[in-house]
Coordinates of C-alpha atoms and ligand atoms in Angstrom, one line a residue:
M13 CA 106.2 -50.0 -23.6
E14 CA 103.1 -50.5 -21.4
L15 CA 99.5 -52.5 -21.9
I16 CA 96.4 -50.2 -21.3
Q17 CA 93.1 -51.7 -21.1
L18 CA 90.6 -50.0 -23.4
G19 CA 87.8 -53.0 -22.2
K20 CA 86.8 -56.3 -20.5
S21 CA 89.3 -58.4 -23.2
T22 CA 90.9 -55.6 -25.2
W23 CA 94.2 -54.0 -24.6
Y24 CA 96.6 -51.8 -26.6
I25 CA 100.5 -50.9 -26.6
P26 CA 100.9 -47.0 -27.6
G27 CA 103.9 -46.6 -29.7
R28 CA 105.1 -45.5 -33.1
V29 CA 102.8 -48.0 -34.5
N30 CA 99.9 -49.0 -31.7
I31 CA 99.5 -52.8 -31.2
G32 CA 96.2 -53.9 -30.4
Y33 CA 95.8 -57.2 -28.0
Y34 CA 92.7 -59.3 -27.4
E35 CA 91.8 -61.9 -25.4
E36 CA 89.2 -64.8 -25.9
N37 CA 88.9 -68.3 -24.7
S38 CA 92.0 -67.9 -22.4
Q39 CA 93.8 -67.7 -25.9
G40 CA 95.8 -64.2 -26.8
Y41 CA 95.6 -62.3 -30.1
L42 CA 97.8 -59.5 -31.3
I43 CA 97.0 -56.6 -34.1
D44 CA 99.8 -56.1 -36.0
T45 CA 103.7 -56.3 -34.0
G46 CA 105.3 -53.5 -35.2
L47 CA 108.8 -52.5 -37.4
D48 CA 111.1 -55.4 -36.6
D49 CA 112.6 -58.1 -34.0
E50 CA 112.9 -55.6 -31.0
N51 CA 109.2 -54.7 -31.5
G52 CA 108.5 -58.2 -31.1
R53 CA 110.8 -59.1 -28.4
K54 CA 109.6 -56.1 -26.3
I55 CA 105.8 -57.5 -27.2
L56 CA 106.4 -60.9 -25.8
K57 CA 108.2 -59.6 -22.6
L58 CA 105.4 -57.0 -21.8
L59 CA 102.8 -59.9 -22.6
G60 CA 104.8 -62.7 -20.5
E61 CA 104.8 -60.0 -17.4
A62 CA 100.8 -58.8 -17.7
R63 CA 99.2 -61.7 -19.0
K64 CA 101.3 -64.8 -18.0
N65 CA 99.5 -67.6 -18.8
T66 CA 97.5 -66.6 -22.1
P67 CA 98.9 -68.5 -25.0
L68 CA 99.3 -66.5 -27.9
R69 CA 97.1 -67.7 -30.7
A70 CA 97.3 -65.5 -33.7
I71 CA 98.6 -62.1 -34.9
V72 CA 96.0 -60.7 -37.0
N73 CA 97.5 -58.2 -39.5
T74 CA 95.7 -55.2 -40.7
H75 CA 97.7 -54.9 -43.6
S76 CA 101.7 -55.4 -45.0
N77 CA 103.4 -52.4 -44.6
A78 CA 106.9 -53.3 -42.8
D79 CA 106.0 -51.3 -39.9
H80 CA 103.0 -53.4 -39.1
I81 CA 104.1 -57.1 -40.0
G82 CA 107.8 -56.5 -39.0
G83 CA 107.7 -58.4 -35.3
N84 CA 105.9 -60.8 -36.7
A85 CA 108.7 -63.5 -37.9
F86 CA 110.2 -63.1 -34.0
I87 CA 106.9 -63.8 -32.4
Q88 CA 105.9 -66.5 -34.4
K89 CA 109.7 -68.2 -33.9
R90 CA 109.0 -67.8 -30.4
T91 CA 105.3 -69.0 -29.7
G92 CA 104.5 -71.1 -32.8
C93 CA 101.6 -68.6 -32.8
E94 CA 99.5 -68.1 -36.7
V95 CA 99.5 -65.2 -38.5
W96 CA 96.1 -64.4 -40.0
A97 CA 95.7 -61.6 -43.0
T98 CA 93.6 -60.8 -46.1
R99 CA 94.6 -62.5 -48.7
V100 CA 96.8 -60.2 -50.9
E101 CA 98.3 -58.6 -47.6
G102 CA 99.0 -62.1 -46.5
L103 CA 100.6 -63.0 -49.6
L104 CA 103.0 -59.9 -49.1
T105 CA 103.5 -60.7 -45.5
E106 CA 104.9 -64.0 -46.8
I107 CA 106.9 -62.7 -50.0
T108 CA 108.1 -59.4 -48.0
A109 CA 110.3 -58.8 -51.1
L110 CA 107.3 -57.6 -53.0
E111 CA 106.9 -54.7 -51.5
P112 CA 110.2 -53.1 -52.7
T113 CA 109.1 -54.4 -55.6
L114 CA 106.1 -53.2 -55.8
L115 CA 107.4 -49.7 -55.2
W116 CA 110.2 -50.0 -57.9
S117 CA 108.2 -52.1 -60.4
A118 CA 111.4 -54.4 -60.9
H119 CA 113.9 -56.2 -58.9
P120 CA 114.7 -53.5 -56.6
F121 CA 118.1 -51.6 -55.7
K122 CA 119.2 -52.1 -51.9
Q123 CA 118.5 -48.4 -50.6
I124 CA 114.8 -49.3 -50.8
R125 CA 115.0 -53.0 -48.7
G126 CA 115.7 -51.2 -45.7
K127 CA 113.4 -52.7 -42.5
F128 CA 111.0 -49.5 -43.2
I129 CA 109.9 -51.4 -46.4
E130 CA 110.9 -55.0 -46.6
A131 CA 110.0 -56.6 -43.3
K132 CA 111.5 -60.2 -42.2
P133 CA 108.6 -63.1 -44.1
S134 CA 106.4 -64.8 -41.8
K135 CA 104.0 -67.7 -42.6
V136 CA 100.1 -66.9 -42.9
A137 CA 98.3 -69.5 -41.4
A138 CA 94.8 -68.3 -42.5
F139 CA 93.4 -65.8 -45.1
I140 CA 90.5 -63.4 -43.8
E141 CA 88.0 -62.9 -46.4
P142 CA 86.0 -59.9 -46.2
D143 CA 82.7 -60.0 -47.1
E144 CA 81.6 -57.3 -50.2
T145 CA 78.4 -57.6 -49.0
R146 CA 78.5 -57.0 -45.6
P147 CA 80.5 -53.7 -45.3
D148 CA 80.4 -53.7 -41.4
G149 CA 82.5 -56.8 -41.5
C150 CA 82.7 -60.3 -41.3
W151 CA 83.9 -62.6 -38.5
I152 CA 87.6 -63.4 -38.1
K153 CA 88.3 -67.1 -38.2
D154 CA 86.4 -69.1 -35.3
T155 CA 86.7 -65.4 -33.0
R156 CA 84.2 -63.0 -32.0
L157 CA 86.7 -60.2 -33.6
T158 CA 85.4 -58.6 -37.1
A159 CA 87.6 -57.4 -40.0
V160 CA 86.0 -54.2 -41.2
P161 CA 87.5 -53.4 -44.9
L162 CA 89.4 -50.1 -44.7
P163 CA 90.2 -49.5 -48.1
G164 CA 92.6 -46.8 -49.7
H165 CA 95.7 -46.9 -47.9
Y166 CA 97.1 -50.4 -49.1
L167 CA 95.9 -53.1 -50.6
D168 CA 93.3 -54.8 -48.8
M169 CA 93.8 -53.2 -45.6
I170 CA 91.3 -54.2 -42.8
G171 CA 90.3 -53.0 -39.3
V172 CA 89.3 -54.8 -36.1
R173 CA 86.7 -54.9 -34.2
T174 CA 86.2 -56.5 -30.8
P175 CA 83.0 -57.4 -29.0
D176 CA 84.1 -55.0 -26.4
D177 CA 83.6 -52.3 -28.8
V178 CA 87.2 -51.5 -29.7
F179 CA 87.7 -50.4 -33.1
F180 CA 91.2 -51.0 -34.4
L181 CA 91.8 -48.2 -37.5
A182 CA 94.7 -49.6 -38.8
D183 CA 96.2 -46.4 -41.2
A184 CA 92.6 -45.0 -42.1
L185 CA 93.6 -42.3 -40.2
F186 CA 97.0 -40.5 -39.3
D187 CA 97.8 -38.1 -36.2
P188 CA 97.6 -34.4 -37.7
T189 CA 101.2 -33.8 -36.9
I190 CA 102.2 -36.7 -39.4
L191 CA 99.8 -35.4 -42.1
E192 CA 101.5 -32.1 -42.0
K193 CA 105.1 -33.4 -42.0
Y194 CA 104.6 -36.1 -44.9
R195 CA 102.0 -34.4 -46.6
F196 CA 101.1 -37.2 -49.1
S197 CA 100.9 -40.2 -46.4
V198 CA 100.8 -43.6 -48.5
V199 CA 97.6 -44.1 -50.2
L200 CA 97.2 -46.0 -53.4
D201 CA 93.5 -45.5 -54.2
I202 CA 91.9 -41.9 -53.2
A203 CA 88.3 -42.7 -54.0
S204 CA 88.3 -45.6 -51.8
A205 CA 90.1 -43.6 -49.0
H206 CA 87.3 -41.3 -49.0
R207 CA 85.0 -43.9 -48.8
T208 CA 86.7 -45.4 -45.9
L209 CA 86.5 -41.8 -43.9
D210 CA 82.8 -41.6 -44.7
K211 CA 82.8 -45.2 -42.8
I212 CA 84.5 -44.1 -39.9
E213 CA 82.8 -40.9 -39.5
K214 CA 79.5 -42.7 -39.6
S215 CA 80.9 -45.7 -37.1
E216 CA 80.5 -45.5 -33.2
A217 CA 82.7 -47.5 -30.8
R218 CA 83.7 -47.0 -27.4
W219 CA 87.5 -46.6 -28.5
F220 CA 88.8 -46.1 -31.9
V221 CA 92.5 -46.9 -32.2
P222 CA 94.1 -45.9 -35.3
C223 CA 97.7 -47.2 -35.7
H224 CA 99.5 -44.1 -35.9
A225 CA 97.7 -41.5 -33.6
P226 CA 96.1 -41.9 -30.2
A227 CA 93.4 -44.3 -29.0
A228 CA 90.1 -41.8 -28.8
Q229 CA 86.7 -42.0 -28.2
D230 CA 85.3 -39.6 -30.9
V231 CA 87.6 -39.7 -34.4
K232 CA 85.2 -37.1 -36.3
E233 CA 87.4 -34.7 -36.2
L234 CA 90.7 -36.3 -36.9
A235 CA 88.7 -37.8 -40.0
R236 CA 88.1 -34.7 -41.3
Q237 CA 91.5 -33.5 -41.0
N238 CA 92.3 -36.6 -43.0
R239 CA 90.1 -35.8 -45.2
E240 CA 91.5 -32.3 -45.5
G241 CA 95.0 -33.7 -46.2
L242 CA 93.7 -35.9 -49.4
V243 CA 92.0 -33.2 -50.8
W244 CA 94.8 -30.8 -50.4
V245 CA 97.2 -33.0 -52.3
T246 CA 94.4 -33.4 -55.3
K247 CA 94.6 -29.3 -55.5
A248 CA 97.9 -29.0 -55.1
M249 CA 98.9 -31.3 -58.0
E250 CA 96.2 -30.0 -59.7
N251 CA 97.7 -26.2 -59.1
A252 CA 101.3 -27.3 -59.6
L253 CA 99.4 -28.5 -63.4
V254 CA 98.0 -24.8 -64.0
E255 CA 101.2 -23.2 -62.7
A256 CA 103.3 -24.7 -65.0
G257 CA 101.0 -24.5 -67.9
R258 CA 102.4 -27.1 -69.5
P259 CA 102.4 -31.5 -69.0
L260 CA 104.1 -32.8 -66.3
T261 CA 105.4 -36.4 -65.4
R262 CA 104.4 -37.5 -62.0
E263 CA 108.1 -36.6 -60.7
E264 CA 107.9 -33.5 -61.8
I265 CA 104.2 -33.0 -60.2
L266 CA 106.0 -34.7 -56.8
S267 CA 109.2 -32.0 -57.3
R268 CA 107.0 -29.4 -57.7
V269 CA 104.4 -30.1 -54.5
G270 CA 107.1 -31.4 -52.4
T271 CA 110.3 -28.9 -53.0
A272 CA 107.0 -26.0 -52.2
S273 CA 106.4 -27.8 -48.8
G274 CA 110.1 -27.9 -47.8
M275 CA 109.9 -31.7 -48.0
E276 CA 112.9 -33.6 -47.6
M277 CA 113.0 -37.2 -48.7
D278 CA 115.1 -40.2 -49.5
A279 CA 114.9 -43.0 -52.6
A280 CA 112.1 -44.9 -50.5
H281 CA 110.2 -42.1 -49.5
L282 CA 110.5 -40.8 -52.7
L283 CA 108.8 -44.0 -54.1
L284 CA 106.0 -44.1 -51.3
N285 CA 105.4 -40.7 -52.2
L286 CA 105.4 -41.4 -56.0
C287 CA 102.6 -44.3 -55.3
S288 CA 100.2 -41.2 -53.5
V289 CA 100.6 -38.9 -56.6
S290 CA 100.2 -41.6 -59.0
A291 CA 96.9 -42.6 -56.8
H292 CA 95.8 -38.9 -57.4
L293 CA 96.4 -38.7 -60.8
T294 CA 94.2 -41.5 -61.1
Y295 CA 91.8 -40.2 -59.0
L296 CA 91.9 -36.8 -60.7
S297 CA 91.5 -38.8 -64.8
E298 CA 88.7 -40.5 -63.2
L299 CA 87.0 -37.3 -62.3
G300 CA 87.8 -36.0 -65.9
R301 CA 89.8 -33.4 -64.8
V302 CA 93.6 -34.7 -66.2
E303 CA 94.5 -37.0 -68.9
P304 CA 97.9 -39.2 -69.5
F305 CA 99.7 -39.4 -72.8
V306 CA 103.2 -40.3 -73.9
R307 CA 105.5 -37.6 -75.8
D308 CA 109.5 -38.2 -76.3
C309 CA 109.1 -41.5 -74.2
L310 CA 107.5 -39.5 -71.3
L311 CA 104.7 -40.4 -69.4
L312 CA 103.3 -36.8 -69.3
W313 CA 99.8 -35.6 -67.2
R314 CA 98.1 -32.7 -68.9
L315 CA 94.6 -30.8 -67.4
K316 CA 91.9 -31.8 -69.7
G317 CA 91.0 -29.0 -72.2
D318 CA 94.5 -27.9 -72.5
Ligands
ZN4 ZN1 101.7 -47.7 -40.7

């Protein structure tokens, strides 16, 4: 692990999940904490060596997925720092069993309760309330950090901008290798994800730091590739319905698109992909291209006009 400086007061720690670090008034702030205790331990060790006398005041979580909040509990226990997040993401950070519950829509079975889905819970001290009337963002508590709403990927994800012009983009953009490997990536609201990509394409910053792609000074091409990834899934799902020549359940749609792309998945990964399939079905139905109906106790989707 290493701490790479991007601005006068801003650093990041590259890794499977890029972690942000920022200082203001001799206090430190982390942006996300990685997957687990081990990540938390390594982050604290690194900060202890590189930024010795700076107490950690708070963790700002971009959203509540386990790979972003998993280090919270360890770091909070060691330092007593606060955790700040938007209201709904904060709730899931405090009650992490809700994550697999959301996936399964009932009390979850053990195979979907691993640390990649269900992190250790941590205590949220303050809610960040993004201001809808200010799409550029709102101040985060009494700092000069701003929270920028980046809806689409999860329930109420934010990006974080620092006063020295670094823009942490959370999971609004994925590296092309990830898009290619996973195809569906996790998206809960397709229309919002498109608007978020528009917003990022128009944004200027000295540095952009997505959580799952390298830091870069220009992310326009990456945003374009992410848009292409979204459009690919929408089209592949519509094609699956055309090729089947009959209505399909969302599981069948996933199976057809996934198998054709040579995807392999375990139960947790399959349910995450199903979330994306569901999101694309909502999107397609809002565009008037598909519609749901129930037959033989199955929720089926057909092309509109069929
Ligand atoms: Zn992530």
